[in-house]
Short mmCIF file of N, CA and C in Angstrom, two decimals:
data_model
loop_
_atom_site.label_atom_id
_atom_site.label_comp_id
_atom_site.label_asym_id
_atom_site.label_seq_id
_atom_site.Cartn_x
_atom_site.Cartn_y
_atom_site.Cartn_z
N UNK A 1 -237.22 165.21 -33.92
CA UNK A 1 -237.48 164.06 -33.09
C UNK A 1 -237.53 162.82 -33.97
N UNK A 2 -236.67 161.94 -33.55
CA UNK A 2 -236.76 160.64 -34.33
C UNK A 2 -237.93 160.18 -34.17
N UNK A 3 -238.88 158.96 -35.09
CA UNK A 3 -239.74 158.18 -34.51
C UNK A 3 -239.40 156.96 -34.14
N UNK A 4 -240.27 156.44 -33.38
CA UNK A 4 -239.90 154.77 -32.83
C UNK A 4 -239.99 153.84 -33.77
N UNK A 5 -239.59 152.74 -33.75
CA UNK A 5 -239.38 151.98 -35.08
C UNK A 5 -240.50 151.07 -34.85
N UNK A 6 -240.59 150.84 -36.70
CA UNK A 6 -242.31 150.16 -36.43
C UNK A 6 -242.51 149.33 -35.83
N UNK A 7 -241.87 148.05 -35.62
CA UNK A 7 -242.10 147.08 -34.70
C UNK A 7 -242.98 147.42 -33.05
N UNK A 8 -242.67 148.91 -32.73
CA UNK A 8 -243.24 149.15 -31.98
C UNK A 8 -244.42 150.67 -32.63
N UNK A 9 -244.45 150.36 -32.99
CA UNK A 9 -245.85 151.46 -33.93
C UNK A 9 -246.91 150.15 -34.27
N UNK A 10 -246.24 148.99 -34.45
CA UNK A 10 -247.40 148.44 -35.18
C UNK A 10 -247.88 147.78 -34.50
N UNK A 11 -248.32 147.18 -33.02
CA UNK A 11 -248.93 146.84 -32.06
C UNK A 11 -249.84 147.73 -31.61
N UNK A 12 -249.31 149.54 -31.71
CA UNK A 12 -250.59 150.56 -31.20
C UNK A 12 -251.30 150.36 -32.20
N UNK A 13 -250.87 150.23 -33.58
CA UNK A 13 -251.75 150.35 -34.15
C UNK A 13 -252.90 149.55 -34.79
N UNK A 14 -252.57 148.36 -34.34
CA UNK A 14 -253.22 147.19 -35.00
C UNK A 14 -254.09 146.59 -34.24
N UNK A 15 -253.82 145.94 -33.00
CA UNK A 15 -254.65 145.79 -31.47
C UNK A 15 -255.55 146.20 -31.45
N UNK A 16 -255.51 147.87 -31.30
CA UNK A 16 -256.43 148.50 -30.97
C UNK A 16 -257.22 149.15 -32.20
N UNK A 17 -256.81 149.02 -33.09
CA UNK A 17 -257.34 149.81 -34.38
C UNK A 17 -257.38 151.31 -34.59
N UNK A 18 -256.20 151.68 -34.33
CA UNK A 18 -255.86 152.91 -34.19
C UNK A 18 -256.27 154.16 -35.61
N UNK A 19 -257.06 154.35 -35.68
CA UNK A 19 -257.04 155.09 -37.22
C UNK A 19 -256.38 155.88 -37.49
N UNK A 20 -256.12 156.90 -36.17
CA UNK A 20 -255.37 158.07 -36.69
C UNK A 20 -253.30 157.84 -36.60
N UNK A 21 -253.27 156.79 -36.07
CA UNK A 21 -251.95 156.31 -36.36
C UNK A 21 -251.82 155.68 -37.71
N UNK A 22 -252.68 154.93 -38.26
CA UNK A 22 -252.60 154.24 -40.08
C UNK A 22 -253.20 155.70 -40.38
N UNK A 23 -253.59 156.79 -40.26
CA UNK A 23 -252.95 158.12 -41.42
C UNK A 23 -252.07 158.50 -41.25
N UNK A 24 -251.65 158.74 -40.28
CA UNK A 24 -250.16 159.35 -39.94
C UNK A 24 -249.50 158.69 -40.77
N UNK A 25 -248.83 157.14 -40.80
CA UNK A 25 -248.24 156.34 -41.30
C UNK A 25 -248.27 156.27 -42.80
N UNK A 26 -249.66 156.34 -43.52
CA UNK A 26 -249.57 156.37 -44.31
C UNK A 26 -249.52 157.47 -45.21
N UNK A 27 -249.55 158.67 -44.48
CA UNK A 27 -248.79 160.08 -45.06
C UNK A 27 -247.53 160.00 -44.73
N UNK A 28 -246.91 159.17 -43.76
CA UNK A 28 -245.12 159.62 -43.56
C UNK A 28 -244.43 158.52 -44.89
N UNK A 29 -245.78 157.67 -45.66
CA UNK A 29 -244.89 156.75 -46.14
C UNK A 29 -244.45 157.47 -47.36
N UNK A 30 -246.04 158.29 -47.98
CA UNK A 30 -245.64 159.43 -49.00
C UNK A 30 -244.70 159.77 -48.67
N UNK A 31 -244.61 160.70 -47.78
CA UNK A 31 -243.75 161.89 -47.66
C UNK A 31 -241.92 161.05 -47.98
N UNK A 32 -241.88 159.83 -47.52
CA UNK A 32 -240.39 159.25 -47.32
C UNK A 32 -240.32 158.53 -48.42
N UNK A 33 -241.03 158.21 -49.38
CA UNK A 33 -240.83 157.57 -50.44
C UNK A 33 -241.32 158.58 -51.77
N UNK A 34 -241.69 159.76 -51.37
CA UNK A 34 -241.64 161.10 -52.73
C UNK A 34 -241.54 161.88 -52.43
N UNK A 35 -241.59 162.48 -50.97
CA UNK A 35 -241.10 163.56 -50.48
C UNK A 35 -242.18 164.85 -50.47
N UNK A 36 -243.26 164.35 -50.69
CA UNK A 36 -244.71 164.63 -50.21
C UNK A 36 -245.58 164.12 -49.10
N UNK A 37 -246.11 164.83 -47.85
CA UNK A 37 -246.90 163.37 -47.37
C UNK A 37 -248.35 163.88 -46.95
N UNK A 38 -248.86 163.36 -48.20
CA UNK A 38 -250.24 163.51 -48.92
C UNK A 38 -250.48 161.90 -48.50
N UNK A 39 -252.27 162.36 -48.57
CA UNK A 39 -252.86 161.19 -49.23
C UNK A 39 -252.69 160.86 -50.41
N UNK A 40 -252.90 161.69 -51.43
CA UNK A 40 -252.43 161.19 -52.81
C UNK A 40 -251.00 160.28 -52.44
N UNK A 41 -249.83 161.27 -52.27
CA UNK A 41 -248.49 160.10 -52.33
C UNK A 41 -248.84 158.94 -51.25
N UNK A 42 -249.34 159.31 -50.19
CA UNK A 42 -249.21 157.38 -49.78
C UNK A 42 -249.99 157.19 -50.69
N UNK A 43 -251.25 157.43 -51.26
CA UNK A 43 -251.67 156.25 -51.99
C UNK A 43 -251.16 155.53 -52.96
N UNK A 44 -250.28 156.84 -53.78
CA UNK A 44 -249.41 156.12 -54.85
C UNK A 44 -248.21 155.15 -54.54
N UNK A 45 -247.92 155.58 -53.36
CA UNK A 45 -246.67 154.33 -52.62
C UNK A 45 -247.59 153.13 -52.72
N UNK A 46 -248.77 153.40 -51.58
CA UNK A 46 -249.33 151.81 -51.64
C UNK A 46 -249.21 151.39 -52.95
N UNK A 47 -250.59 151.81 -53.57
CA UNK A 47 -250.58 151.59 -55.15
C UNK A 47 -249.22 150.43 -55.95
N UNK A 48 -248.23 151.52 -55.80
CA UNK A 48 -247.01 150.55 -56.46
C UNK A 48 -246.72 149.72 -55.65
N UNK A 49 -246.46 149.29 -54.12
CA UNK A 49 -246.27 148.06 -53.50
C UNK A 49 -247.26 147.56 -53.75
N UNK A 50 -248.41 147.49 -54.19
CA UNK A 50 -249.28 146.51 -54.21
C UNK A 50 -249.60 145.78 -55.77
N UNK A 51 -248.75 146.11 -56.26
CA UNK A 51 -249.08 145.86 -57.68
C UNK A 51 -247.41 145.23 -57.85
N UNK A 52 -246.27 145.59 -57.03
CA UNK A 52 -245.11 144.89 -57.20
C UNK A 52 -245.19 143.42 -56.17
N UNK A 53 -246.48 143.27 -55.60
CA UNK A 53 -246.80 142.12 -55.08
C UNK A 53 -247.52 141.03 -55.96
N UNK A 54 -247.99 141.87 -57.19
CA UNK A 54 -248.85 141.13 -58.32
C UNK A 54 -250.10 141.38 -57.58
N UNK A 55 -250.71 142.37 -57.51
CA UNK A 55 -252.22 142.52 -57.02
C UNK A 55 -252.90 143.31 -58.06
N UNK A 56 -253.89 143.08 -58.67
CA UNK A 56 -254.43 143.61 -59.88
C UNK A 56 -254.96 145.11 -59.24
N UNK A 57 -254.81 146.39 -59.98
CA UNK A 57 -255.46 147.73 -59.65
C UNK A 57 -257.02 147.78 -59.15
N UNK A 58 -257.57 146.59 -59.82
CA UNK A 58 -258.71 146.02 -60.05
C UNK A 58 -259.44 145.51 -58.47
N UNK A 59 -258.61 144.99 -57.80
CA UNK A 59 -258.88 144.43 -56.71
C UNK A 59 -258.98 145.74 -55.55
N UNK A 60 -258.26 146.50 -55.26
CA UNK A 60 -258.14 147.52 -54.72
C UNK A 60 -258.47 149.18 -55.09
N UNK A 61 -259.32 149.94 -54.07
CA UNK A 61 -258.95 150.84 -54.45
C UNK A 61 -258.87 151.51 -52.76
N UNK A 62 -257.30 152.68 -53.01
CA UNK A 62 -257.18 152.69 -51.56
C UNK A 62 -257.67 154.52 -51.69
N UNK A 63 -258.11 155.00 -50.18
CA UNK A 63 -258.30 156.30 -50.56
C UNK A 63 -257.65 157.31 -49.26
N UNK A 64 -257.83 156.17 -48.03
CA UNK A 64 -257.04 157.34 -46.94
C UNK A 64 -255.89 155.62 -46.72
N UNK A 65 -255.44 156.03 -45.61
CA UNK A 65 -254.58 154.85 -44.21
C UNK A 65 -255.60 154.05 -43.55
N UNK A 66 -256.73 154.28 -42.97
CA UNK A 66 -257.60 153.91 -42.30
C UNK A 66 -258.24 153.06 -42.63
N UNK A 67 -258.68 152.62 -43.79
CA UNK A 67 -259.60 152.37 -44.35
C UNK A 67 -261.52 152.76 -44.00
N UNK A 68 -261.31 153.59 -43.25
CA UNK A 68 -262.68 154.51 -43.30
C UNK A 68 -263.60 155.38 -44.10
N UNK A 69 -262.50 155.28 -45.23
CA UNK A 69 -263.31 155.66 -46.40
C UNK A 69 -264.50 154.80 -46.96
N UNK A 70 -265.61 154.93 -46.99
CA UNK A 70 -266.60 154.76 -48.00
C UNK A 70 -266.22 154.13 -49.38
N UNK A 71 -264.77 155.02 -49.98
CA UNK A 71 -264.03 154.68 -51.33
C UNK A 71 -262.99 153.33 -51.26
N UNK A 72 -262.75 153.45 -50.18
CA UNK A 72 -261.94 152.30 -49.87
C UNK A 72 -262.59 151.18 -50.12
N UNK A 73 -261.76 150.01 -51.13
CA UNK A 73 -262.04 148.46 -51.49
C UNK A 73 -261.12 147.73 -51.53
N UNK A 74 -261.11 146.40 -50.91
CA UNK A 74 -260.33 145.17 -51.08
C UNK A 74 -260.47 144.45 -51.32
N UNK A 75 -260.10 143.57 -52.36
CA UNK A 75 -260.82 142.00 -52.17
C UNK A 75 -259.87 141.04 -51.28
N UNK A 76 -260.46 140.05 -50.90
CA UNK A 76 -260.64 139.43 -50.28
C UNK A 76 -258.89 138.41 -51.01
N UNK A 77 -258.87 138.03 -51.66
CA UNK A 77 -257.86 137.68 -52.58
C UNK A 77 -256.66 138.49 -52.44
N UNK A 78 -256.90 139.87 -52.28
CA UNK A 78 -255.81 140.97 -52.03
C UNK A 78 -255.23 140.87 -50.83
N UNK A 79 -256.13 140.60 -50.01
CA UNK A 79 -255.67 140.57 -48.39
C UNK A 79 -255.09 139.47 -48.54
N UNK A 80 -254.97 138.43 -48.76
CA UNK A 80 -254.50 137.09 -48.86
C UNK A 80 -253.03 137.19 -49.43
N UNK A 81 -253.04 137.71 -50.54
CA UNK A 81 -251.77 137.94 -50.91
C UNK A 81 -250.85 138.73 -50.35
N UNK A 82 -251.65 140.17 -49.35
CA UNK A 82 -250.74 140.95 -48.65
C UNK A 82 -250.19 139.82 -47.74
N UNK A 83 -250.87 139.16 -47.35
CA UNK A 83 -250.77 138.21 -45.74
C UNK A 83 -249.75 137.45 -46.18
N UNK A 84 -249.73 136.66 -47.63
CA UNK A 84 -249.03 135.88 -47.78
C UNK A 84 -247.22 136.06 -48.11
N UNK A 85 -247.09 137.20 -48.69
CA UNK A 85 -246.16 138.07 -48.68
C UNK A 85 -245.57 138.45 -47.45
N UNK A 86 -246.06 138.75 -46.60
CA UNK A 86 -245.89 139.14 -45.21
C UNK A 86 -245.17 138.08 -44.63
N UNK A 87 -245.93 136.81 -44.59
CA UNK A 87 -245.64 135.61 -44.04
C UNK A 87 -243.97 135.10 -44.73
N UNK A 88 -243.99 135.34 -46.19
CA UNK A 88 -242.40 135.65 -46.05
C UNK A 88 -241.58 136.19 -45.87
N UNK A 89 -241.70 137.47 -45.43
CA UNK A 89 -240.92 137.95 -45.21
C UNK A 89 -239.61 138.05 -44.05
N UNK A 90 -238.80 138.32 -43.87
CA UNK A 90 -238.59 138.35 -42.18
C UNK A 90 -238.71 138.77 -40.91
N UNK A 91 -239.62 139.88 -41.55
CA UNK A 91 -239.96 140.20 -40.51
C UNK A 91 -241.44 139.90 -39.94
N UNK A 92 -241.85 138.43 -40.46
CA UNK A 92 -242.69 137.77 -40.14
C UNK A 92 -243.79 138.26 -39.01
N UNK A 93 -242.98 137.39 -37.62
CA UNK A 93 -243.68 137.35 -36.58
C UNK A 93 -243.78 138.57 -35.96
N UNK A 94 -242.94 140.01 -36.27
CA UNK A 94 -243.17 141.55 -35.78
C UNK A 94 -244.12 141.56 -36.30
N UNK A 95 -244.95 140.99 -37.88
CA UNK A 95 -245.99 141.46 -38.19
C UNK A 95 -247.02 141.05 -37.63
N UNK A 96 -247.09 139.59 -37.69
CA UNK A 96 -247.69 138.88 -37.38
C UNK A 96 -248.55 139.07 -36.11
N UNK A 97 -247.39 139.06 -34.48
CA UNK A 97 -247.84 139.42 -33.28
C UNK A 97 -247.93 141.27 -33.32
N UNK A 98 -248.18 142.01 -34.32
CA UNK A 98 -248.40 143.58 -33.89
C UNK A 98 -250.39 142.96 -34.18
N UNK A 99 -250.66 141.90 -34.79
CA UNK A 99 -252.31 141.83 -34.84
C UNK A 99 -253.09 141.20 -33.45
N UNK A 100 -253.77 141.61 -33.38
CA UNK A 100 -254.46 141.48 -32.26
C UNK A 100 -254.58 140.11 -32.57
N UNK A 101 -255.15 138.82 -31.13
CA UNK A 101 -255.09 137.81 -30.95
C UNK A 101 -256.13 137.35 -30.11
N UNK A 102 -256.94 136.56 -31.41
CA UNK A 102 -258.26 135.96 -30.59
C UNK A 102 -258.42 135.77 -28.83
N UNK A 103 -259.19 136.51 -28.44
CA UNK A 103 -259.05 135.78 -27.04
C UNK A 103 -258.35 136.23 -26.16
N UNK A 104 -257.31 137.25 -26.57
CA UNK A 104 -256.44 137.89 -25.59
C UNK A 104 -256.40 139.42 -25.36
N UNK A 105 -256.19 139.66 -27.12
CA UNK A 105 -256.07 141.23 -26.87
C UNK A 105 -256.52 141.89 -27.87
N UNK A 106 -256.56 143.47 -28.36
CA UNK A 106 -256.85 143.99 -29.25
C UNK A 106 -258.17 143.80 -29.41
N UNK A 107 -258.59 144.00 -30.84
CA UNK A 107 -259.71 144.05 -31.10
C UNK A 107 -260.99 142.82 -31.26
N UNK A 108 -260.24 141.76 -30.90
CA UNK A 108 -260.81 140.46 -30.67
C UNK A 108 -260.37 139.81 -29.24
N UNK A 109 -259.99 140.76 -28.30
CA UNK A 109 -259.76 140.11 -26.94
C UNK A 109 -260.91 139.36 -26.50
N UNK A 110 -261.97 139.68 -26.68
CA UNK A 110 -263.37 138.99 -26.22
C UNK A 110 -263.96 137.99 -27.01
N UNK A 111 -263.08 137.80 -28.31
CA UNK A 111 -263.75 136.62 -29.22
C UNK A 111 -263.16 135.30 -29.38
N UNK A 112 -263.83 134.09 -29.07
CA UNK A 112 -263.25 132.81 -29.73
C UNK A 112 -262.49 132.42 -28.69
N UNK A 113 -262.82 132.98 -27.08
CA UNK A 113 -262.34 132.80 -25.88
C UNK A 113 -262.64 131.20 -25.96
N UNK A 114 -261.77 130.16 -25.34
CA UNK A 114 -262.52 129.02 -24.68
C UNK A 114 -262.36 128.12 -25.92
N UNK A 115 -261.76 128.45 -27.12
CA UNK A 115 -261.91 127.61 -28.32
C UNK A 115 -260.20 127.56 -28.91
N UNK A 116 -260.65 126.29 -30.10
CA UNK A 116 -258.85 126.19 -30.62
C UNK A 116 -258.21 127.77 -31.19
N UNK A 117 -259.57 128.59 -31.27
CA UNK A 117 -258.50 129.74 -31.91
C UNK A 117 -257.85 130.79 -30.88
N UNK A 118 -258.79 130.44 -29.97
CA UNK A 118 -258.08 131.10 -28.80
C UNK A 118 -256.59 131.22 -28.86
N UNK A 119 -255.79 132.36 -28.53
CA UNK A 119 -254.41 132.72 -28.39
C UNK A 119 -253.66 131.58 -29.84
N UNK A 120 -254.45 131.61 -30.65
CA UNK A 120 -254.40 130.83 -31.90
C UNK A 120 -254.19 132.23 -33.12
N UNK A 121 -255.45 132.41 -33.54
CA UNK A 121 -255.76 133.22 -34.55
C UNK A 121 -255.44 134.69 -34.39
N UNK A 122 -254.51 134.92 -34.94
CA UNK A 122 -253.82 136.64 -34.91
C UNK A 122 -254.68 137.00 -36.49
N UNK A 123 -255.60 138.13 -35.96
CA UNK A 123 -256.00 139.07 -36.98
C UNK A 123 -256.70 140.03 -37.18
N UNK A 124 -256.76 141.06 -37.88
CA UNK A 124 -257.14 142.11 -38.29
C UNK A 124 -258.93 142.30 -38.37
N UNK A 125 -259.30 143.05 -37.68
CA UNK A 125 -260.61 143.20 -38.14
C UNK A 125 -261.07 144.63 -38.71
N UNK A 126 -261.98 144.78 -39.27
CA UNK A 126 -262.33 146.20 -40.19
C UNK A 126 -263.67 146.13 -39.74
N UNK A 127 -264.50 147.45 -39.83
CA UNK A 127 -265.68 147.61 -39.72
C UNK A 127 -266.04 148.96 -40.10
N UNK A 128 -266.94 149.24 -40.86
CA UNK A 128 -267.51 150.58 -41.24
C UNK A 128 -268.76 150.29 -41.42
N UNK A 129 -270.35 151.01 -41.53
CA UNK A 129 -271.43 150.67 -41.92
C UNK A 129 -271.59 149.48 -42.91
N UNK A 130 -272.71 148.44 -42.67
CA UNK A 130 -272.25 147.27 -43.38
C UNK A 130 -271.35 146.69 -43.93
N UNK A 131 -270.11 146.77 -43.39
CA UNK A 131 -269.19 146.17 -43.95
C UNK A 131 -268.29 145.85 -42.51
N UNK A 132 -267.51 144.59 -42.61
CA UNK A 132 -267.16 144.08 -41.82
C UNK A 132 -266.10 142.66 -42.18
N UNK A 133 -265.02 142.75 -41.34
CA UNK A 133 -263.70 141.62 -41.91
C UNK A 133 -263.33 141.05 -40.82
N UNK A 134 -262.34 140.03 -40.67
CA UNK A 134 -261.61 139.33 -40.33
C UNK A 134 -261.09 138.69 -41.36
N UNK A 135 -259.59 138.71 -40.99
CA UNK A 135 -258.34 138.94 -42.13
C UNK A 135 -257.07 138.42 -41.18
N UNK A 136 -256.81 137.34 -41.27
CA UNK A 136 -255.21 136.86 -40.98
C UNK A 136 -254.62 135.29 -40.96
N UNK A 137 -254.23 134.98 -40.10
CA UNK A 137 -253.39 133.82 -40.16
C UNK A 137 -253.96 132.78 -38.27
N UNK A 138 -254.15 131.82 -38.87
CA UNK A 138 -254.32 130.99 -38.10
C UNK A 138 -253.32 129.45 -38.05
N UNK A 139 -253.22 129.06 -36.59
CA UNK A 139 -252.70 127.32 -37.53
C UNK A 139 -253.80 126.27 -36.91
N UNK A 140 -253.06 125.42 -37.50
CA UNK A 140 -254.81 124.18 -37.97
C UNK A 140 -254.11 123.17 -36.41
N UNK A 141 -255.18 122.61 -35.92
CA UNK A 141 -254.18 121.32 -34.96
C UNK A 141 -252.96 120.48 -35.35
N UNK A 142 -253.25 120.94 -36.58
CA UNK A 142 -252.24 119.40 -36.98
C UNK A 142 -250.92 120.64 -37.07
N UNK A 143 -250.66 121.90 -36.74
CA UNK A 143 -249.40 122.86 -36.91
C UNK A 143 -249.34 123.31 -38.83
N UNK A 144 -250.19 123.31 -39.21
CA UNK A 144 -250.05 124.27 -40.33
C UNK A 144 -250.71 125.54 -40.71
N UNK A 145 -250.16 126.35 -41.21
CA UNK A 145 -250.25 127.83 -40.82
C UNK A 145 -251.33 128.22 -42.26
N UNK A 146 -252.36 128.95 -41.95
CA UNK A 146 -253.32 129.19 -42.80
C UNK A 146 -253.75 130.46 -43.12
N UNK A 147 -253.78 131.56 -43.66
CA UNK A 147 -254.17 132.58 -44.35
C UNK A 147 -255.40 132.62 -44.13
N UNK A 148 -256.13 133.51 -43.68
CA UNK A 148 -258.07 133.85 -44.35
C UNK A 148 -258.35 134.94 -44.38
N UNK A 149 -259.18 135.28 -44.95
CA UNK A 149 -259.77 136.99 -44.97
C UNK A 149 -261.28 136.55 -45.26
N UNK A 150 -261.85 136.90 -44.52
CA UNK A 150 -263.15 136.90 -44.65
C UNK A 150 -264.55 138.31 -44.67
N UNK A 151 -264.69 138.69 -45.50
CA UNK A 151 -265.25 140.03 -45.83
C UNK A 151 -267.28 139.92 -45.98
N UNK A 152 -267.72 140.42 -45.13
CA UNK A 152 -269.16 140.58 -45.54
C UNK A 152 -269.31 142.09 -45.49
N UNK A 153 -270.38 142.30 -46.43
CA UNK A 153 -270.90 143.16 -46.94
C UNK A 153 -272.33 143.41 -47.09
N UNK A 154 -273.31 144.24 -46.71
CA UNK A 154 -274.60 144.55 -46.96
C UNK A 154 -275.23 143.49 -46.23
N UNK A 155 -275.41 143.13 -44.79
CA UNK A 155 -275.72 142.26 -44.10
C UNK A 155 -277.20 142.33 -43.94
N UNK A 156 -278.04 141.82 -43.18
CA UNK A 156 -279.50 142.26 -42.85
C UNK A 156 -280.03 142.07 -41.73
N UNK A 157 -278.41 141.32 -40.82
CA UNK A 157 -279.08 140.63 -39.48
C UNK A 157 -277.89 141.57 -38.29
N UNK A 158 -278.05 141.66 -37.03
CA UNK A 158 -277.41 142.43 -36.04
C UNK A 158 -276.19 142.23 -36.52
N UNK A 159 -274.89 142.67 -36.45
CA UNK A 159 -273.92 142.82 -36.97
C UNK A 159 -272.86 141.61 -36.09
N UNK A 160 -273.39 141.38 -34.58
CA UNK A 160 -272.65 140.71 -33.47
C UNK A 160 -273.18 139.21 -34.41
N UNK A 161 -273.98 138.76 -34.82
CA UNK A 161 -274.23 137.69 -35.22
C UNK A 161 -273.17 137.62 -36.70
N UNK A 162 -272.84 138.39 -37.74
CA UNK A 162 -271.75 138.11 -38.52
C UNK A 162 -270.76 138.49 -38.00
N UNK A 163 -270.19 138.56 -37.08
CA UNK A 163 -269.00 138.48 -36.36
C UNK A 163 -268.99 136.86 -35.41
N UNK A 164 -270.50 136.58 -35.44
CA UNK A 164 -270.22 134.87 -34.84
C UNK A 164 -269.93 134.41 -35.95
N UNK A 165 -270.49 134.17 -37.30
CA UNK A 165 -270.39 133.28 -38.19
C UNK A 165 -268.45 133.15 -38.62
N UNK A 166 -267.75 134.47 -38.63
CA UNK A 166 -266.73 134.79 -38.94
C UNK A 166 -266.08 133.71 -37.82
N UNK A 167 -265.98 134.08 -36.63
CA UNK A 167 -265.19 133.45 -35.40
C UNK A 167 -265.73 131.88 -35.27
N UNK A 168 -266.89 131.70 -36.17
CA UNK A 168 -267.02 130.28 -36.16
C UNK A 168 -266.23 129.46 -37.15
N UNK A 169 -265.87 130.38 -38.43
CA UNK A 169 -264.98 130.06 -39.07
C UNK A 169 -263.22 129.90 -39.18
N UNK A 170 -263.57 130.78 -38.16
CA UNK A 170 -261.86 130.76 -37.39
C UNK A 170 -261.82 129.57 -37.10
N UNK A 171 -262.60 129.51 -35.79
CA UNK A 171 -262.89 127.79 -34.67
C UNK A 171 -262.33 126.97 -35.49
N UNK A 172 -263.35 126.53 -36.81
CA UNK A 172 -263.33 125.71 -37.65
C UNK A 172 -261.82 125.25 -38.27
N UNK A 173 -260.82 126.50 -38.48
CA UNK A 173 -260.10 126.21 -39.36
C UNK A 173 -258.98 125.93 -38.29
N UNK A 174 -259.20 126.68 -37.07
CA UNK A 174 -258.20 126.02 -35.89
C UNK A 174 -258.02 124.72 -35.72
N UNK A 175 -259.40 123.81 -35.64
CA UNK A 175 -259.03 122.72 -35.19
C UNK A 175 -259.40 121.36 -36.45
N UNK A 176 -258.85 122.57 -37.79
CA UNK A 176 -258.32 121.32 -38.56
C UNK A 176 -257.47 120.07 -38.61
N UNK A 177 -257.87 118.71 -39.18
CA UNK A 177 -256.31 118.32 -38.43
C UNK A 177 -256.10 117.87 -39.89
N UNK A 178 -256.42 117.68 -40.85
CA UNK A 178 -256.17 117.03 -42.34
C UNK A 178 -255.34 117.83 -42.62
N UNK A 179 -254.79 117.55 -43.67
CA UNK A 179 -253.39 118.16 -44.86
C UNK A 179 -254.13 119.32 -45.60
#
């Protein structure tokens, strides 16, 4: 059985935060790029795309697809550079619109409703025990296109309240209008 091509894999999986589709994926990437499809080989695939992006070993360490590992780390800088890479590529906006979108759908359908980031801010969110992201691309009023990743860690207050501070920072960068 053939599979469907990612453009349409990467909307199930991103929207909704599909975990067990980012393992799948990231064992078929092993398996098609060493002919293993381990966690070890995707990791070593990632591994080398992420370091032929110029991302230090240092910044990352990956351990499943999901990022539900405990072992799993990113910095914040890393995501930026994946994003920014992305953003050149051509196949841009498949990437771009497979992320969920403030205000509409996915995993932020309910956030930043009623504001400039509304149907504005396409991005990624993560969450595991204290830890928690928003990660993507926004544009400012004035039409320029902006990168963020924003990562907290070891919080002390309800978790819905650093998910306001995050979406307040979205707001913020939506309705930039300076250079």
């Amino acid at each position: 059985m053939k599979s469907p091509p990612l453009r349409e894999i990467l909307p199930a999986l991103e929207k909704p935060s599909q975990n067990q589709i980012a393992e799948i994926l990231f064992k078929t990437l092993g398996l098609e790029q060493t002919g293993v499809g381990t966690a070890d080989s995707g990791r070593a695939v990632i591994e080398r795309q992420l370091a032929a992006w110029g991302i230090a070993p240092t910044s990352v360490a990956v351990r499943d697809g999901s990022g539900l590992s405990r072992h799993d780390y990113i910095a914040p800088d890393a995501i930026v550079r994946v994003l920014d890479v992305m953003r050149k590529s051509p196949n841009f906006v498949v990437f771009r619109d497979a992320l969920p979108l403030a205000g509409v759908d996915g995993t932020i359908a309910n956030r930043m409703r009623g504001t400039a980031a509304a149907g504005n801010v396409h991005a990624k969110t993560g969450f595991v025990d204290k830890a928690r992201s928003l990660s993507g691309y926004v544009t400012t009023a004035n039409g320029r296109v902006l990168i963020f990743s924003l990562l907290c860690n070891n919080w002390t207050t309800p978790s819905r309240e650093v998910d306001q501070v995050a979406d307040a920072i979205a707001v913020r960068l939506a309705g930039l209008t300076g250079r």
